[in-house]
CSV table of C-alpha atoms in Angstrom, one decimal:
chain,number,residue,atom,x,y,z
Z,7,UNK,CA,-0.9,21.3,-12.6
Z,8,UNK,CA,1.3,19.1,-14.7
Z,9,UNK,CA,2.9,21.9,-16.8
Z,10,UNK,CA,4.0,23.6,-13.6
Z,11,UNK,CA,5.2,20.4,-11.9
Z,12,UNK,CA,7.3,19.6,-15.0
Z,13,UNK,CA,8.8,23.1,-14.9
Z,14,UNK,CA,9.7,22.7,-11.2
Z,15,UNK,CA,11.4,19.3,-11.9
Z,16,UNK,CA,13.3,20.6,-15.0
Z,17,UNK,CA,14.4,24.0,-13.7
Z,18,UNK,CA,13.8,24.2,-10.0
Z,19,UNK,CA,17.0,24.2,-7.9
Z,20,UNK,CA,16.8,22.9,-4.3
Z,21,UNK,CA,19.1,25.2,-2.2
Z,22,UNK,CA,18.3,23.6,1.2
Z,23,UNK,CA,15.6,21.5,2.9
Z,24,UNK,CA,13.6,24.7,3.1
Z,25,UNK,CA,14.3,26.7,-0.1
Z,26,UNK,CA,13.5,26.0,-3.7
Z,27,UNK,CA,14.9,28.4,-6.3
Z,28,UNK,CA,12.6,28.9,-9.3
Z,29,UNK,CA,14.1,32.1,-10.7
Z,30,UNK,CA,14.3,30.9,-14.3
Z,31,UNK,CA,10.5,30.9,-14.7
Z,32,UNK,CA,8.8,32.6,-11.7
Z,33,UNK,CA,10.9,34.9,-9.5
Z,34,UNK,CA,13.4,36.7,-11.7
Z,35,UNK,CA,12.9,35.6,-15.3
Z,36,UNK,CA,9.3,34.7,-16.0
Z,37,UNK,CA,7.9,32.2,-18.5
Z,38,UNK,CA,4.9,34.1,-20.0
Z,39,UNK,CA,3.3,30.9,-21.5
Z,40,UNK,CA,3.4,29.2,-18.1
Z,41,UNK,CA,2.1,32.3,-16.4
Z,42,UNK,CA,-0.8,32.5,-18.9
Z,43,UNK,CA,-1.7,28.8,-18.0
Z,44,UNK,CA,-1.4,29.6,-14.3
Z,45,UNK,CA,-3.9,32.5,-14.8
Z,46,UNK,CA,-6.3,30.2,-16.6
Z,47,UNK,CA,-6.0,27.5,-13.9
Z,48,UNK,CA,-6.7,30.0,-11.0
Z,49,UNK,CA,-9.6,31.3,-13.0
Z,50,UNK,CA,-11.0,27.8,-13.4
Z,51,UNK,CA,-10.6,27.1,-9.7
Z,52,UNK,CA,-12.2,30.3,-8.5
Z,53,UNK,CA,-14.8,30.7,-11.3
Z,54,UNK,CA,-17.8,30.6,-8.9
Z,55,UNK,CA,-16.4,33.2,-6.4
Z,56,UNK,CA,-17.6,36.4,-8.2
Z,57,UNK,CA,-14.1,37.9,-7.9
Z,58,UNK,CA,-13.9,41.7,-8.5
Z,59,UNK,CA,-10.2,42.3,-7.8
Z,60,UNK,CA,-7.0,40.3,-7.7
Z,61,UNK,CA,-4.4,41.3,-5.0
Z,62,UNK,CA,-0.8,40.2,-4.6
Z,63,UNK,CA,2.5,41.5,-3.1
Z,64,UNK,CA,5.3,42.9,-5.2
Z,65,UNK,CA,7.2,41.5,-7.0
Z,66,UNK,CA,7.1,37.8,-7.6
Z,67,UNK,CA,3.3,37.5,-7.3
Z,68,UNK,CA,2.7,40.1,-10.0
Z,69,UNK,CA,3.1,37.8,-13.0
Z,70,UNK,CA,0.6,35.1,-11.9
Z,71,UNK,CA,-1.7,37.8,-10.5
Z,72,UNK,CA,-1.9,39.9,-13.6
Z,73,UNK,CA,-2.5,36.8,-15.8
Z,74,UNK,CA,-5.3,35.7,-13.4
Z,75,UNK,CA,-6.8,39.2,-13.5
Z,76,UNK,CA,-6.6,39.2,-17.3
Z,77,UNK,CA,-8.5,35.9,-17.5
Z,78,UNK,CA,-11.1,37.0,-14.9
Z,79,UNK,CA,-11.5,40.5,-16.6
Z,80,UNK,CA,-10.9,42.4,-13.3
Z,81,UNK,CA,-8.2,44.8,-12.0
Z,82,UNK,CA,-5.1,43.6,-10.3
Z,83,UNK,CA,-3.6,45.4,-7.3
Z,84,UNK,CA,-0.2,44.8,-5.8
Z,85,UNK,CA,0.8,45.7,-2.2
Z,86,UNK,CA,4.0,47.7,-2.2
Z,87,UNK,CA,6.8,46.6,0.1
Z,88,UNK,CA,8.8,49.8,-0.2
Z,89,UNK,CA,7.8,53.3,0.7
Z,90,UNK,CA,6.7,55.5,-2.1
Z,91,UNK,CA,6.5,59.3,-2.3
Z,92,UNK,CA,3.2,58.9,-4.1
Z,93,UNK,CA,1.6,56.4,-1.6
Z,94,UNK,CA,1.6,58.0,1.8
Z,95,UNK,CA,-2.0,59.0,2.6
Z,96,UNK,CA,-5.3,57.1,2.8
Z,97,UNK,CA,-3.5,53.7,2.8
Z,98,UNK,CA,-4.0,50.3,4.3
Z,99,UNK,CA,-0.8,48.9,6.0
Z,100,UNK,CA,0.2,45.5,7.4
Z,101,UNK,CA,3.4,44.0,8.6
Z,102,UNK,CA,4.5,40.8,6.8
Z,103,UNK,CA,7.5,38.6,7.6
Z,104,UNK,CA,9.3,37.0,4.6
Z,105,UNK,CA,10.6,33.6,5.3
Z,106,UNK,CA,12.9,33.6,2.3
Z,107,UNK,CA,14.4,37.1,2.9
Z,108,UNK,CA,14.3,36.8,6.7
Z,109,UNK,CA,12.9,40.3,7.1
Z,110,UNK,CA,9.7,42.1,8.0
Z,111,UNK,CA,8.2,44.5,5.6
Z,112,UNK,CA,5.3,46.9,5.9
Z,113,UNK,CA,3.1,46.4,2.9
Z,114,UNK,CA,0.7,49.1,1.7
Z,115,UNK,CA,-2.3,49.4,-0.6
Z,116,UNK,CA,-4.1,52.6,-1.4
Z,117,UNK,CA,-7.7,52.6,0.0
Z,118,UNK,CA,-8.9,54.0,-3.4
Z,119,UNK,CA,-8.4,50.7,-5.1
Z,120,UNK,CA,-10.5,48.6,-2.6
Z,121,UNK,CA,-14.0,49.0,-1.3
Z,122,UNK,CA,-16.3,47.0,1.1
Z,123,UNK,CA,-18.2,45.5,-1.8
Z,124,UNK,CA,-15.1,43.9,-3.4
Z,125,UNK,CA,-14.5,40.1,-3.5
Z,126,UNK,CA,-10.8,39.8,-3.6
Z,127,UNK,CA,-8.7,36.9,-4.9
Z,128,UNK,CA,-5.3,36.8,-3.3
Z,129,UNK,CA,-2.5,35.4,-5.5
Z,130,UNK,CA,1.1,34.7,-4.5
Z,131,UNK,CA,4.0,32.8,-5.9
Z,132,UNK,CA,5.0,30.8,-2.8
Z,133,UNK,CA,3.3,29.7,0.4
Z,134,UNK,CA,5.4,28.6,3.3
Z,135,UNK,CA,4.2,29.9,6.7
Z,136,UNK,CA,1.3,32.0,5.3
Z,137,UNK,CA,2.6,35.4,6.5
Z,138,UNK,CA,2.1,37.1,3.1
Z,139,UNK,CA,-1.3,35.6,2.5
Z,140,UNK,CA,-2.5,36.5,6.0
Z,141,UNK,CA,-1.1,40.1,5.6
Z,142,UNK,CA,-3.0,40.5,2.3
Z,143,UNK,CA,-6.1,39.1,3.9
Z,144,UNK,CA,-5.9,41.5,6.8
Z,145,UNK,CA,-5.6,44.4,4.3
Z,146,UNK,CA,-8.8,43.2,2.4
Z,147,UNK,CA,-10.6,42.8,5.7
Z,148,UNK,CA,-9.5,46.3,7.0
Z,149,UNK,CA,-11.5,47.9,4.3
Z,150,UNK,CA,-14.5,45.6,4.9
Z,151,UNK,CA,-14.1,43.6,1.7
Z,152,UNK,CA,-14.3,39.8,1.3
Z,153,UNK,CA,-11.4,37.4,0.6
Z,154,UNK,CA,-12.9,35.3,-2.2
Z,155,UNK,CA,-10.0,32.9,-2.0
Z,156,UNK,CA,-6.2,32.5,-2.0
Z,157,UNK,CA,-4.3,31.1,-5.0
Z,158,UNK,CA,-0.8,29.9,-4.6
Z,159,UNK,CA,1.5,28.9,-7.4
Z,160,UNK,CA,3.9,26.7,-5.3
Z,161,UNK,CA,3.0,25.6,-1.7
Z,162,UNK,CA,5.7,24.1,0.6
Z,163,UNK,CA,3.2,21.7,2.2
Z,164,UNK,CA,5.8,20.7,4.8
Z,165,UNK,CA,5.4,24.2,6.3
Z,166,UNK,CA,2.2,25.2,8.1
Z,167,UNK,CA,0.9,28.0,6.0
Z,168,UNK,CA,-1.7,26.1,4.0
Z,169,UNK,CA,-3.1,24.4,7.0
Z,170,UNK,CA,-3.2,27.7,9.0
Z,171,UNK,CA,-5.0,29.6,6.2
Z,172,UNK,CA,-7.6,26.8,5.8
Z,173,UNK,CA,-8.1,26.7,9.6
Z,174,UNK,CA,-8.7,30.4,9.5
Z,175,UNK,CA,-11.6,29.7,7.0
Z,176,UNK,CA,-9.9,30.7,3.7
Z,177,UNK,CA,-10.3,28.7,0.5
Z,178,UNK,CA,-6.7,27.9,-0.5
Z,179,UNK,CA,-5.9,26.5,-4.0
Z,180,UNK,CA,-2.2,25.6,-4.6
Z,181,UNK,CA,-1.3,24.6,-8.1
Z,182,UNK,CA,1.7,22.6,-6.9
Z,183,UNK,CA,2.2,21.2,-3.4
Z,184,UNK,CA,5.7,20.1,-2.4
Z,185,UNK,CA,6.0,17.6,0.4
Z,186,UNK,CA,9.7,17.7,0.9
Z,187,UNK,CA,13.0,19.3,-0.4
Z,188,UNK,CA,15.2,16.9,1.6
Z,189,UNK,CA,18.4,15.5,0.2
Z,190,UNK,CA,18.3,18.0,-2.7
Z,191,UNK,CA,15.2,16.4,-4.2
Z,192,UNK,CA,11.7,17.8,-4.9
Z,193,UNK,CA,9.0,15.5,-3.6
Z,194,UNK,CA,5.5,16.5,-4.5
Z,195,UNK,CA,2.5,16.0,-2.1
Z,196,UNK,CA,-0.1,13.6,-3.3
Z,197,UNK,CA,-2.7,15.4,-5.4
Z,198,UNK,CA,-4.9,14.9,-8.4
Z,199,UNK,CA,-3.2,16.1,-11.6
Z,200,UNK,CA,-5.9,17.7,-13.7
Z,201,UNK,CA,-4.0,19.7,-16.3
């Protein structure tokens, strides 16, 4: 996705060989025009999957997920990372390790928002080791629903997440794939630029 690649090049900040900071348009401040285009692109890529729900983890996945859900005309659910007084019973729970934050969270989704007939599209901002996506997939599968696909805004292709998810049988669509962050430079993985 050319628009997203350009934004990464213009505003992304390489903090280390492992970490890319994109807080000016995705993780803290959000670019609504870019997020709308991200939603359109995910919708195009998963158009044949009969998606009934979009699922993400709070908080950085919410913007691309809500725009995708809007384009698809389906509800969006986000898994909570923090305990809530209103979300204690009848819940689906999974443990997810965050590479960026170096911590494990229990993520929760209310069972009332997912059913076995659902075809769920998982959307997240980053893919590194695949922990978040696998955790969300386990939540979908706990209820007996189907993972219709996994959409990632930015994949760090030099980490194993994308490969592991594909080996597990999931369709993974990453809008931008980064091959390297070495020497403070973003190097994109070879891919066809179609927008």
